[in-house]
Amino acid sequence: MSRFTLRLSATDDIPADEAASSFYWLPDQRSTFTRGFSPSLATLGPVPPLNVDVVRVALTAFSADRSVLRTGRGANWNRRQLELEIPVSDAATWNGVADELAGVLGFLSGDRWSLSFTQQPEPAETQAPEEISGTPQRVVLLSGGADSAIGGLYSRSLLATDQQHVLLSHYNNTMLAPIQRHIATELERLIPGPSQEHMVVHLGRRSERIDGTSFPSESTTRSRSLLFLALGLAVASLHQVPLWIPENGFASINPPLGPERLGSLSTRTTHPKFLQDLAAVLTKVGAHAVIENPFAHVTKGEMYRRVVDLVGTDEASSFLSATHSCALTGQRAHGISADRPCGVCFGCVLRRASFAAAEVPDLSDYIAPSSDPVVQKWLESKSVEQPVRNFIHRGVRKRDLTTLSLPDDYPLRDALDLCQRGIQELRSLNQ
């Protein structure tokens, strides 16, 4: 069991065992987290206390996720036990749903979580909040990937000229920030008229503990999406409007490429059960939790075709090619820019297939194939192309979908139809 406590204050002399098991959210340079945001999120505005609590939960979970190394990889990826203690505005209410929330976290990351909450007085704030003029129709998460970019474009297409939406971006890797800004600018150019606010948040755990020692750094941080959602809900709560998390439905239900990729190896960051259960438990405590995925029943290629319908093939090609969907890291170790997509991870393979299926020219500068034998060997070690081919050959049956923990109101026949359409798009790479 790995135990962590979120602390909103710190003494001058901190014992080593406390430093190793604590995350400190402080207003000074000793803070565990990147600077710019206080524990009450004052820079975002008057966020309701319960939604402030949601961010504290998500940030603590994300930090713990990053701080405990997994002991295996592949089919031997272990299930960790993580215990969190978090200061909140209403400890009694949160403790009443602690087990349910731990279950939601467990579904997301594949681990066993235990949560407890302590009562924390609200700190005095001196920071001026950011201003959002008017009332937006919705908040849209803009990660820098193609799906979120399409979500922003589709959202603008629904707005009247006197309406607006808010785009919220969050990043840990600094190379994503310029991509996110470029997409936001392109949205205004491609669909002029409505106004929009683009809020960019850089919030994450630093590499060093408060005593100067280094945190472990686990790369498989599935809880990142929870932090993104929590920040989006904090902004949406200011106006009590929906939060959009745009993601194609095929990737959301994410049928595993093979039996070795079940459980925690199957990404659930936008899985409909995760989003539904998270919204239910947050609503139970009284936090704002209206979460919508406008593309929950749509494939990625179908999303690309919507872009063509909105702006034409040439603009769609340029717009979508400038997004970043690659999940691979390690480019810099080979002297390659971190913003170049590999072309062989699942995100890139699905992206390439979607361009082909939608008949949109793909201008992305993929690393694969590489003339450098060292780089090519690295790419081959990370490639999912053969598992994808096996997956296409095997297909998906209705009984396979019973392993995916779909919500009760998600008919298996709809999931099967979605998967069959997604597999057909993957076949586009070999046609």
mmCIF file with all atom_site columns, N, CA and C in Angstrom, residues 156 159-163 187-196:
data_model
loop_
_atom_site.group_PDB
_atom_site.id
_atom_site.type_symbol
_atom_site.label_atom_id
_atom_site.label_alt_id
_atom_site.label_comp_id
_atom_site.label_asym_id
_atom_site.label_entity_id
_atom_site.label_seq_id
_atom_site.pdbx_PDB_ins_code
_atom_site.Cartn_x
_atom_site.Cartn_y
_atom_site.Cartn_z
_atom_site.occupancy
_atom_site.B_iso_or_equiv
_atom_site.pdbx_formal_charge
_atom_site.auth_seq_id
_atom_site.auth_comp_id
_atom_site.auth_asym_id
_atom_site.auth_atom_id
_atom_site.pdbx_PDB_model_num
ATOM 1  N N  . ARG A 1 156 ? -18.238 25.324 -32.442 1.00 0.00 ? 156 ARG A N  1
ATOM 2  C CA . ARG A 1 156 ? -18.383 26.651 -33.075 1.00 0.00 ? 156 ARG A CA 1
ATOM 3  C C  . ARG A 1 156 ? -19.466 26.641 -34.143 1.00 0.00 ? 156 ARG A C  1
ATOM 4  N N  . LEU A 1 159 ? -22.832 27.448 -32.701 1.00 0.00 ? 159 LEU A N  1
ATOM 5  C CA . LEU A 1 159 ? -23.035 28.732 -32.034 1.00 0.00 ? 159 LEU A CA 1
ATOM 6  C C  . LEU A 1 159 ? -23.615 29.782 -32.962 1.00 0.00 ? 159 LEU A C  1
ATOM 7  N N  . ALA A 1 160 ? -24.535 30.574 -32.442 1.00 0.00 ? 160 ALA A N  1
ATOM 8  C CA . ALA A 1 160 ? -24.968 31.773 -33.156 1.00 0.00 ? 160 ALA A CA 1
ATOM 9  C C  . ALA A 1 160 ? -23.870 32.828 -33.035 1.00 0.00 ? 160 ALA A C  1
ATOM 10 N N  . THR A 1 161 ? -23.941 33.859 -33.866 1.00 0.00 ? 161 THR A N  1
ATOM 11 C CA . THR A 1 161 ? -22.874 34.860 -33.882 1.00 0.00 ? 161 THR A CA 1
ATOM 12 C C  . THR A 1 161 ? -22.757 35.612 -32.561 1.00 0.00 ? 161 THR A C  1
ATOM 13 N N  . ASP A 1 162 ? -23.820 35.651 -31.775 1.00 0.00 ? 162 ASP A N  1
ATOM 14 C CA . ASP A 1 162 ? -23.763 36.342 -30.490 1.00 0.00 ? 162 ASP A CA 1
ATOM 15 C C  . ASP A 1 162 ? -23.518 35.389 -29.322 1.00 0.00 ? 162 ASP A C  1
ATOM 16 N N  . GLN A 1 163 ? -23.178 34.148 -29.628 1.00 0.00 ? 163 GLN A N  1
ATOM 17 C CA . GLN A 1 163 ? -22.891 33.164 -28.585 1.00 0.00 ? 163 GLN A CA 1
ATOM 18 C C  . GLN A 1 163 ? -21.393 32.883 -28.519 1.00 0.00 ? 163 GLN A C  1
ATOM 19 N N  . LEU A 1 187 ? -9.655  27.547 -35.363 1.00 0.00 ? 187 LEU A N  1
ATOM 20 C CA . LEU A 1 187 ? -11.104 27.434 -35.188 1.00 0.00 ? 187 LEU A CA 1
ATOM 21 C C  . LEU A 1 187 ? -11.797 28.757 -35.496 1.00 0.00 ? 187 LEU A C  1
ATOM 22 N N  . GLU A 1 188 ? -11.211 29.844 -35.031 1.00 0.00 ? 188 GLU A N  1
ATOM 23 C CA . GLU A 1 188 ? -11.795 31.163 -35.300 1.00 0.00 ? 188 GLU A CA 1
ATOM 24 C C  . GLU A 1 188 ? -11.715 31.509 -36.774 1.00 0.00 ? 188 GLU A C  1
ATOM 25 N N  . ARG A 1 189 ? -10.647 31.096 -37.430 1.00 0.00 ? 189 ARG A N  1
ATOM 26 C CA . ARG A 1 189 ? -10.502 31.400 -38.860 1.00 0.00 ? 189 ARG A CA 1
ATOM 27 C C  . ARG A 1 189 ? -11.464 30.574 -39.694 1.00 0.00 ? 189 ARG A C  1
ATOM 28 N N  . LEU A 1 190 ? -11.581 29.289 -39.368 1.00 0.00 ? 190 LEU A N  1
ATOM 29 C CA . LEU A 1 190 ? -12.390 28.397 -40.193 1.00 0.00 ? 190 LEU A CA 1
ATOM 30 C C  . LEU A 1 190 ? -13.882 28.654 -40.033 1.00 0.00 ? 190 LEU A C  1
ATOM 31 N N  . ILE A 1 191 ? -14.309 29.008 -38.817 1.00 0.00 ? 191 ILE A N  1
ATOM 32 C CA . ILE A 1 191 ? -15.722 29.329 -38.579 1.00 0.00 ? 191 ILE A CA 1
ATOM 33 C C  . ILE A 1 191 ? -15.775 30.685 -37.877 1.00 0.00 ? 191 ILE A C  1
ATOM 34 N N  . PRO A 1 192 ? -15.715 31.762 -38.650 1.00 0.00 ? 192 PRO A N  1
ATOM 35 C CA . PRO A 1 192 ? -15.720 33.103 -38.042 1.00 0.00 ? 192 PRO A CA 1
ATOM 36 C C  . PRO A 1 192 ? -17.094 33.456 -37.494 1.00 0.00 ? 192 PRO A C  1
ATOM 37 N N  . GLY A 1 193 ? -17.101 34.419 -36.595 1.00 0.00 ? 193 GLY A N  1
ATOM 38 C CA . GLY A 1 193 ? -18.365 34.918 -36.049 1.00 0.00 ? 193 GLY A CA 1
ATOM 39 C C  . GLY A 1 193 ? -18.438 34.815 -34.551 1.00 0.00 ? 193 GLY A C  1
ATOM 40 N N  . PRO A 1 194 ? -18.738 33.615 -34.020 1.00 0.00 ? 194 PRO A N  1
ATOM 41 C CA . PRO A 1 194 ? -18.872 33.497 -32.560 1.00 0.00 ? 194 PRO A CA 1
ATOM 42 C C  . PRO A 1 194 ? -17.563 33.817 -31.848 1.00 0.00 ? 194 PRO A C  1
ATOM 43 N N  . SER A 1 195 ? -17.677 34.318 -30.636 1.00 0.00 ? 195 SER A N  1
ATOM 44 C CA . SER A 1 195 ? -16.482 34.592 -29.841 1.00 0.00 ? 195 SER A CA 1
ATOM 45 C C  . SER A 1 195 ? -16.106 33.353 -29.036 1.00 0.00 ? 195 SER A C  1
ATOM 46 N N  . GLN A 1 196 ? -14.875 33.309 -28.601 1.00 0.00 ? 196 GLN A N  1
ATOM 47 C CA . GLN A 1 196 ? -14.447 32.191 -27.773 1.00 0.00 ? 196 GLN A CA 1
ATOM 48 C C  . GLN A 1 196 ? -13.328 32.630 -26.842 1.00 0.00 ? 196 GLN A C  1
#
